[in-house]
Amino acid sequence: MGAAEDCGVKWGLAVLAFTAYAAWQLGLPLRGLGPGVVKLFGIAGQMLPPESGGQLGVFVYSLVETVAMALAATVMAGIAAFPLGLLGAGRVVPSLFARWPLRRGMDVARSIDSLLWALLFVNAVGLGPFAGVMALTMIDLGTLAKLLSETVDHASIGPVEGLEAAGANRWESVRFGILPQVLPAYTSQVLYYFESNIRHATILGIVGAGGIGTYLSDRLRVNDWREVATLVLLILLTVTVVDRCSRWARLRLERGV
Amino acid sequence: MRWAAGLAIVAGSFWVSEVSPERLWTGLPSMGRYVAGTLPARGELAGWMWGWKRWLALLWDTILIAYLGTLLGSLAGLFLSFFAARNVTPGRWVGVAARRILELARTVPELVFALIFVIAFGLGPLAGVLALALHAMGAIGKLCSDLLEHTQPGPMDGLRASGANWWEAMRYGAAPQILPGFLSYSLFRFEVNVRASSVIGFIGVGGIGQELYVAIRQFVYQDISAIVVLIVLAVAAIDQLSEWARRRIAA
């Protein structure tokens, strides 16, 4: 008890000291905290009641666009990541030399943020939702391919050995030995990334890549708080509905219906 | 029939989001040129990282913003999770309120919080710290309340039976059971927040993101690639460190 308590106290003090250093280093205006909170409540007050300024139709369509962007990106990434993920797996491509660039490419695609990808694609394909779709696709491509490679490498070896003993070639042993094992998990991951895409898609509009973020950032810029509140409520509603549907689909999938 | 409906929905989503292979095909070369333009030519390699001192300092600021945001957010999330967990909540309506607050906090993107906080608290790192904290609170609060719902009731019941009040039962009965999970989630959140904090810099809360955004906007091509490389390296290093720490917690 004593030793564990001592250790806890030491860690607590270290965290406290580092926190104080961080606040000092960043020059956090802690005195501005009080007035800021007051101002925040003022803003919250100005959000009531939420209204749409007669543009509810436009807002709802931009939400549909957001969901469409997320879905299109999920489908594209889900299809494209499949062969890439297989090629990145040691079971399928034993040569480390061939696999390494692919794995690193996936890592880079993942570690660049969606907003940055969106800026790049706005440059390439112009303003609009397509740039957002491509940005989401790049991120998901990296993540899904990596996850698939790992699932394949962790799949049980038994079926593959059986097939090879029966004279199957490499392609056949992958097709009938590994794919049936990894497909359900892969589909479930793709669905999960659909949920995550919806969240990301809501903000891509800030850099002009389509979706409801276009209006959200615009209304924030002109401090139109009532319409901001409407947009945030619409986002909340959509995210909740999509999460519920996708969770239901994933559960059904896991139960194998 | 179901297949046809699914295909129709996917086709509709492609149409609404203006997916166009030929635009991608004609646009890719210009994107390639852009990316190539940001890379240093062979003779310029020496001057490529010219700003490294300034950039490393800004990167450190970004990491500190992520640290403070994660710390505040995870503590607030931990606190709220005791009210949100269905099995230990002190009252039904308190539970409903806590769950709705956490849901709101994790659904609204941190960028939106940051945009609002910049107006309330002014430009600068404070808005960034608070935005990251609020979002982390939502995520960690949800995860911890899930953990609490799977704890053993024994220790809590024992404490309550021997006269402990709700706070004491939570502190000595429930908290120790979820502590390892909480620490590991917080570390993971720190990784997420380092990425997020390098992006919310775009809107003027300081750190490396702001510098990157300025470089992109002013077409200082080579700085863009230099800063992106630094961010990617820092994120990878922090991921490794945090993964190591999480494995130690699990052991």
XYZ file of C-alpha atoms in Angstrom:
508
model
C 0.000 0.000 0.000
C 2.680 2.467 1.066
C 4.856 1.959 -2.016
C 1.942 2.209 -4.433
C 0.712 5.368 -2.691
C 4.212 6.892 -2.880
C 4.422 6.117 -6.565
C 1.000 7.715 -7.127
C 2.028 10.866 -5.269
C 5.257 11.134 -7.270
C 3.400 10.813 -10.566
C 0.776 13.289 -9.411
C 3.433 15.867 -8.559
C 5.226 15.306 -11.872
C 1.998 15.787 -13.825
C 1.189 18.908 -11.811
C 4.633 20.400 -12.394
C 4.541 19.650 -16.119
C 1.065 21.137 -16.360
C 2.226 24.351 -14.712
C 5.206 24.465 -17.080
C 2.960 23.892 -20.119
C 0.561 26.650 -19.095
C 3.485 29.012 -18.552
C 5.227 28.075 -21.798
C 2.062 28.623 -23.843
C 1.398 31.867 -21.959
C -2.206 30.873 -21.264
C -4.111 34.010 -20.266
C -5.747 32.433 -17.227
C -7.154 35.814 -16.267
C -9.053 35.804 -19.541
C -10.816 32.619 -18.492
C -13.536 34.333 -16.429
C -14.591 36.950 -19.006
C -14.328 34.300 -21.736
C -16.748 31.986 -19.929
C -19.151 34.886 -19.443
C -18.912 35.649 -23.154
C -19.484 31.973 -23.931
C -22.744 32.022 -21.976
C -23.670 35.159 -23.884
C -23.098 33.283 -27.146
C -25.118 30.319 -25.876
C -27.927 32.767 -25.069
C -27.803 34.197 -28.575
C -28.177 30.685 -30.009
C -31.716 30.506 -28.648
C -34.024 29.895 -30.250
C -32.283 28.107 -33.138
C -33.584 29.189 -36.520
C -32.699 28.572 -40.115
C -33.351 31.944 -41.731
C -35.643 30.254 -44.245
C -32.800 28.055 -45.476
C -33.746 24.791 -43.848
C -34.002 23.141 -47.270
C -30.483 24.225 -48.200
C -29.131 23.018 -44.866
C -30.842 19.649 -45.130
C -29.537 19.187 -48.674
C -25.999 19.962 -47.483
C -26.478 17.294 -44.830
C -27.542 14.824 -47.498
C -24.389 15.844 -49.361
C -22.330 15.210 -46.214
C -23.736 11.711 -45.819
C -23.276 11.050 -49.538
C -19.642 12.151 -49.329
C -19.035 9.797 -46.417
C -20.761 6.908 -48.182
C -18.979 7.433 -51.511
C -15.616 7.642 -49.748
C -16.350 4.508 -47.713
C -17.316 2.534 -50.812
C -14.294 3.706 -52.809
C -11.846 3.126 -49.969
C -13.452 -0.186 -49.046
C -13.018 -1.518 -52.579
C -9.561 -0.071 -53.239
C -8.130 -0.999 -49.834
C -9.004 -4.670 -50.312
C -6.334 -5.612 -52.881
C -3.834 -3.229 -51.256
C -4.411 -4.780 -47.853
C -3.931 -8.286 -49.251
C -0.717 -7.237 -50.991
C 0.546 -5.714 -47.746
C 0.145 -8.975 -45.823
C 3.142 -11.221 -45.218
C 0.968 -14.289 -45.850
C 0.239 -13.154 -49.387
C 3.433 -11.349 -50.362
C 6.251 -12.933 -48.351
C 8.920 -10.580 -49.707
C 9.520 -7.832 -47.150
C 11.244 -5.843 -49.858
C 8.056 -5.669 -51.936
C 5.772 -5.044 -48.985
C 7.724 -2.277 -47.234
C 6.947 0.633 -49.604
C 3.261 -0.319 -49.600
C 3.047 -0.407 -45.798
C 4.871 2.921 -45.470
C 2.609 4.438 -48.124
C -0.412 3.399 -46.034
C 1.163 4.991 -42.952
C 1.724 8.292 -44.743
C -1.814 8.330 -46.165
C -3.122 7.812 -42.638
C -0.983 10.317 -40.837
C -1.839 13.293 -43.052
C -4.980 14.879 -41.674
C -8.213 14.884 -43.661
C -8.225 18.695 -43.792
C -4.782 18.695 -45.353
C -5.782 16.065 -47.900
C -8.852 18.175 -48.604
C -6.694 21.251 -49.277
C -4.588 19.205 -51.693
C -7.590 17.799 -53.546
C -9.308 21.172 -53.729
C -6.188 22.161 -55.604
C -6.495 19.154 -57.911
C -10.213 18.745 -58.613
C -11.544 22.149 -57.599
C -13.903 23.253 -54.819
C -16.824 21.009 -53.988
C -17.767 17.711 -52.410
C -15.605 15.583 -54.714
C -12.447 17.011 -53.118
C -13.856 16.003 -49.731
C -14.666 12.504 -50.974
C -11.093 12.056 -52.168
C -9.659 13.352 -48.877
C -11.747 10.897 -46.857
C -10.888 8.100 -49.292
C -7.142 8.633 -48.869
C -7.314 8.418 -45.073
C -9.595 5.386 -45.043
C -7.516 3.702 -47.709
C -4.444 3.872 -45.482
C -6.242 2.693 -42.372
C -8.396 -0.032 -43.900
C -5.524 -1.513 -45.905
C -3.316 -1.608 -42.818
C -6.037 -3.222 -40.706
C -6.712 -5.809 -43.408
C -3.010 -6.673 -43.695
C -2.874 -7.215 -39.949
C -6.051 -9.320 -39.924
C -4.701 -11.510 -42.713
C -1.401 -11.981 -40.904
C -3.234 -12.993 -37.730
C -5.693 -15.333 -39.463
C -5.437 -18.983 -38.507
C -3.007 -20.965 -40.639
C -4.914 -24.246 -40.563
C -7.190 -23.828 -43.601
C -4.277 -22.568 -45.717
C -2.117 -25.565 -44.825
C -4.980 -27.895 -45.558
C -5.540 -26.358 -48.975
C -1.846 -26.369 -49.806
C -1.581 -30.016 -48.758
C -4.440 -30.732 -51.141
C -2.458 -29.106 -53.933
C -3.920 -25.596 -54.060
C -1.721 -22.860 -55.472
C -1.070 -19.583 -53.596
C -4.024 -17.735 -55.089
C -6.414 -20.575 -54.291
C -5.171 -20.893 -50.742
C -5.671 -17.156 -50.185
C -9.063 -17.169 -51.854
C -10.477 -20.171 -49.980
C -8.259 -20.317 -46.879
C -7.886 -16.701 -45.787
C -10.642 -14.603 -47.362
C -13.542 -16.354 -45.590
C -11.744 -15.730 -42.285
C -11.112 -12.020 -42.757
C -14.146 -10.871 -44.732
C -16.611 -10.398 -41.816
C -14.098 -8.412 -39.752
C -13.235 -6.310 -42.795
C -16.871 -5.461 -43.541
C -17.372 -4.477 -39.928
C -14.332 -2.187 -40.065
C -15.597 -0.590 -43.267
C -18.912 0.164 -41.565
C -17.063 1.644 -38.613
C -15.163 3.935 -40.972
C -18.438 5.061 -42.468
C -19.381 6.415 -39.023
C -16.011 8.091 -38.653
C -16.276 9.571 -42.166
C -19.561 11.256 -41.315
C -17.904 13.087 -38.433
C -14.979 14.151 -40.605
C -17.215 15.106 -43.516
C -19.044 17.671 -41.382
C -15.973 19.899 -41.146
C -14.346 19.549 -44.576
C -16.490 22.426 -45.821
C -14.242 24.771 -43.862
C -11.622 24.429 -46.606
C -14.231 24.369 -49.364
C -14.509 20.619 -49.765
C -18.308 20.391 -49.585
C -20.838 19.235 -47.048
C -22.545 21.033 -44.180
C -19.237 22.499 -42.985
C -19.507 25.008 -45.828
C -22.491 26.653 -44.143
C -21.267 26.052 -40.608
C -17.981 27.875 -41.129
C -19.737 30.646 -43.025
C -22.322 31.258 -40.280
C -19.599 31.095 -37.616
C -17.614 33.700 -39.504
C -20.498 36.185 -39.464
C -21.532 35.231 -35.892
C -25.009 34.149 -36.916
C -25.463 32.114 -33.736
C -29.055 31.017 -34.250
C -28.252 29.406 -37.563
C -25.064 27.910 -36.083
C -27.237 26.274 -33.415
C -29.561 24.869 -36.092
C -26.633 23.439 -38.045
C -25.052 21.871 -34.946
C -28.391 20.299 -33.997
C -28.783 18.904 -37.517
C -25.268 17.426 -37.341
C -25.988 15.869 -33.943
C -29.189 14.330 -35.247
C -27.516 12.889 -38.345
C -24.514 11.496 -36.504
C -26.780 9.846 -33.935
C -29.050 8.290 -36.559
C -26.127 7.026 -38.663
C -24.352 5.616 -35.596
C -27.477 3.728 -34.545
C -28.047 2.281 -38.020
C -24.436 1.329 -38.493
C -24.176 -0.248 -35.029
C -27.293 -2.273 -35.778
C -25.764 -3.432 -39.064
C -22.466 -4.317 -37.391
C -24.184 -6.328 -34.662
C -26.179 -8.244 -37.266
C -22.965 -8.874 -39.160
C -21.159 -10.111 -36.077
C -24.000 -12.473 -35.287
C -23.723 -13.700 -38.849
C -27.305 -13.012 -39.956
C -33.964 -6.511 -54.632
C -31.933 -5.489 -51.594
C -28.825 -5.457 -53.747
C -30.509 -3.188 -56.254
C -31.582 -0.780 -53.514
C -28.060 -0.716 -52.062
C -26.539 -0.088 -55.463
C -29.018 2.710 -56.128
C -28.105 4.386 -52.817
C -24.387 4.143 -53.564
C -24.907 5.463 -57.090
C -26.972 8.316 -55.663
C -24.225 9.176 -53.189
C -21.677 9.291 -56.022
C -23.953 11.583 -57.977
C -24.688 13.933 -55.045
C -21.032 14.216 -54.082
C -20.050 14.927 -57.703
C -17.632 12.020 -57.995
C -16.066 12.271 -61.421
C -13.185 10.069 -62.545
C -12.316 12.360 -65.436
C -11.974 15.370 -63.124
C -9.702 13.296 -60.947
C -7.782 12.163 -64.022
C -7.276 15.701 -65.325
C -6.687 17.078 -61.821
C -4.109 14.566 -60.626
C -1.255 15.996 -62.714
C -1.844 19.446 -61.201
C -1.896 17.889 -57.741
C 1.284 16.027 -58.606
C 2.897 19.256 -59.755
C 1.796 20.938 -56.534
C 3.261 18.198 -54.347
C 6.416 18.080 -56.463
C 6.676 21.864 -56.186
C 6.704 21.656 -52.397
C 9.615 19.203 -52.421
C 13.098 20.692 -52.341
C 15.248 20.378 -55.462
C 18.573 18.624 -55.115
C 20.605 21.824 -54.738
C 18.237 23.288 -52.152
C 18.294 20.427 -49.696
C 20.585 22.291 -47.294
C 18.232 25.238 -46.928
C 15.071 23.122 -46.844
C 14.815 22.923 -43.038
C 15.989 26.515 -42.618
C 13.291 27.255 -40.056
C 13.794 24.115 -37.981
C 14.446 25.956 -34.705
C 11.261 27.964 -34.980
C 9.270 24.961 -36.244
C 10.426 22.656 -33.487
C 9.426 25.284 -30.918
C 5.989 25.565 -32.546
C 5.704 21.778 -32.679
C 6.462 21.675 -28.958
C 3.688 24.242 -28.391
C 1.338 22.020 -30.383
C 2.263 19.041 -28.214
C 1.749 21.074 -25.035
C -1.687 22.209 -26.252
C -2.560 18.558 -26.859
C -1.218 17.608 -23.419
C -3.223 20.236 -21.553
C -6.348 19.496 -23.575
C -6.033 15.767 -22.909
C -5.344 16.219 -19.196
C -8.259 18.582 -18.553
C -10.598 16.657 -20.808
C -9.830 13.222 -19.440
C -10.161 14.366 -15.812
C -13.494 16.030 -16.589
C -14.599 12.947 -18.513
C -13.610 10.650 -15.654
C -15.547 12.816 -13.217
C -18.686 12.877 -15.360
C -18.516 9.148 -16.116
C -19.480 8.306 -12.512
C -22.717 10.202 -13.075
C -23.256 8.818 -16.561
C -22.753 5.085 -15.856
C -26.172 3.478 -15.493
C -25.215 1.149 -12.634
C -23.578 3.664 -10.276
C -25.259 6.969 -11.157
C -26.597 8.771 -8.071
C -29.911 9.505 -9.787
C -31.723 8.595 -12.963
C -32.095 12.123 -14.302
C -28.536 13.055 -13.377
C -27.476 10.067 -15.469
C -29.560 11.130 -18.453
C -28.169 14.677 -18.245
C -24.553 13.486 -17.953
C -24.953 11.136 -20.918
C -26.462 13.875 -23.100
C -23.641 16.298 -22.181
C -20.989 13.712 -23.061
C -22.757 12.910 -26.322
C -22.857 16.576 -27.326
C -19.204 17.050 -26.405
C -17.949 14.166 -28.519
C -20.218 14.648 -31.527
C -19.435 18.293 -32.244
C -16.025 18.318 -34.003
C -13.230 19.993 -32.040
C -12.731 22.410 -34.911
C -16.228 23.791 -34.373
C -15.625 24.176 -30.635
C -12.355 25.901 -31.456
C -14.060 28.334 -33.840
C -16.568 29.264 -31.111
C -13.923 29.494 -28.385
C -11.710 31.732 -30.491
C -14.544 34.234 -30.473
C -15.098 33.933 -26.705
C -11.481 33.712 -25.517
C -9.671 35.434 -28.367
C -7.050 34.017 -30.711
C -4.398 31.946 -28.990
C -3.731 28.563 -27.429
C -6.390 28.844 -24.693
C -9.195 28.346 -27.238
C -7.366 25.316 -28.629
C -6.779 23.739 -25.222
C -10.427 24.154 -24.251
C -11.723 22.809 -27.576
C -9.541 19.700 -27.344
C -10.496 19.289 -23.676
C -14.219 19.430 -24.381
C -14.043 16.861 -27.162
C -11.748 14.579 -25.121
C -14.158 14.869 -22.183
C -16.955 13.488 -24.346
C -14.897 10.585 -25.667
C -13.221 9.600 -22.385
C -16.402 10.080 -20.357
C -18.226 7.644 -22.637
C -15.427 5.057 -22.524
C -15.088 5.289 -18.733
C -18.814 4.994 -18.153
C -18.752 1.839 -20.318
C -15.915 0.545 -18.119
C -17.866 1.402 -14.955
C -20.881 -0.493 -16.235
C -18.675 -3.595 -16.378
C -17.119 -3.287 -12.905
C -17.684 -5.758 -10.082
C -20.382 -4.414 -7.742
C -18.804 -6.241 -4.752
C -16.359 -3.568 -3.514
C -18.939 -0.775 -3.851
C -21.638 -2.777 -2.044
C -19.202 -3.672 0.726
C -18.224 -0.044 1.242
C -21.832 1.146 1.209
C -22.795 -1.578 3.708
C -20.065 -0.435 6.086
C -21.379 3.133 6.011
C -19.428 4.804 3.210
C -21.279 7.504 1.282
C -21.578 7.572 -2.523
C -18.360 9.561 -3.036
C -16.333 7.195 -0.868
C -17.800 4.137 -2.548
C -16.853 5.559 -5.954
C -13.392 6.636 -4.842
C -12.382 3.382 -3.126
C -14.688 0.824 -4.765
C -15.126 1.799 -8.413
C -12.204 4.077 -9.329
C -9.432 1.523 -8.724
C -11.172 -0.941 -11.030
C -11.280 1.429 -14.010
C -7.946 3.183 -13.429
C -5.821 1.099 -15.871
C -8.438 1.454 -18.608
C -8.733 5.174 -17.960
C -4.963 5.730 -18.200
C -4.706 3.760 -21.404
C -7.632 5.633 -23.028
C -6.120 8.957 -21.958
C -2.806 8.093 -23.582
C -4.595 7.071 -26.751
C -6.532 10.332 -26.640
C -3.254 12.192 -26.354
C -2.128 10.649 -29.661
C -5.398 11.703 -31.281
C -5.116 15.193 -29.821
C -1.591 15.760 -31.112
C -2.968 15.246 -34.617
C -6.015 17.377 -33.902
C -4.002 20.156 -32.329
C -1.739 20.424 -35.365
C -4.886 20.960 -37.441
C -6.859 23.373 -35.268
C -3.844 25.638 -35.656
C -5.396 26.342 -39.075
C -7.885 28.697 -37.470
C -5.410 30.675 -35.425
C -4.907 29.007 -32.065
C -1.156 28.868 -32.509
C 1.245 25.992 -32.794
C 2.635 24.408 -35.937
C -0.743 24.224 -37.687
C -0.989 27.985 -37.957
C 2.473 28.155 -39.502
C 1.520 25.427 -41.979
C -1.673 27.196 -42.931
C 0.188 30.453 -43.557
C 2.734 28.588 -45.708
C -0.077 26.984 -47.740
C -1.961 30.240 -48.166
C 1.115 32.238 -49.150
C 2.459 29.514 -51.442
C 5.775 29.159 -49.620
C 6.075 25.775 -51.263
C 9.109 24.218 -49.643
C 8.095 25.219 -46.126
C 4.879 23.247 -46.625
C 6.701 19.970 -47.189
C 9.262 20.690 -44.464
C 6.535 21.334 -41.870
C 4.431 18.344 -42.982
C 7.483 16.092 -42.674
C 8.156 17.403 -39.165
C 4.523 16.855 -38.134
C 4.419 13.318 -39.552
C 7.671 12.432 -37.772
C 6.509 13.901 -34.466
C 3.161 12.134 -34.668
C 4.873 8.819 -35.442
C 7.313 9.233 -32.535
C 4.518 10.072 -30.087
C 2.435 7.126 -31.309
C 5.364 4.773 -30.630
C 6.002 6.224 -27.166
C 2.384 6.101 -26.180
C 1.957 2.575 -27.526
C 4.915 1.495 -25.391
C 3.412 3.187 -22.320
C 0.012 1.628 -22.949
C 1.548 -1.825 -23.227
C 3.261 -1.241 -19.883
C -0.027 -0.234 -18.291
C -1.694 -3.342 -19.664
C 1.067 -5.529 -18.216
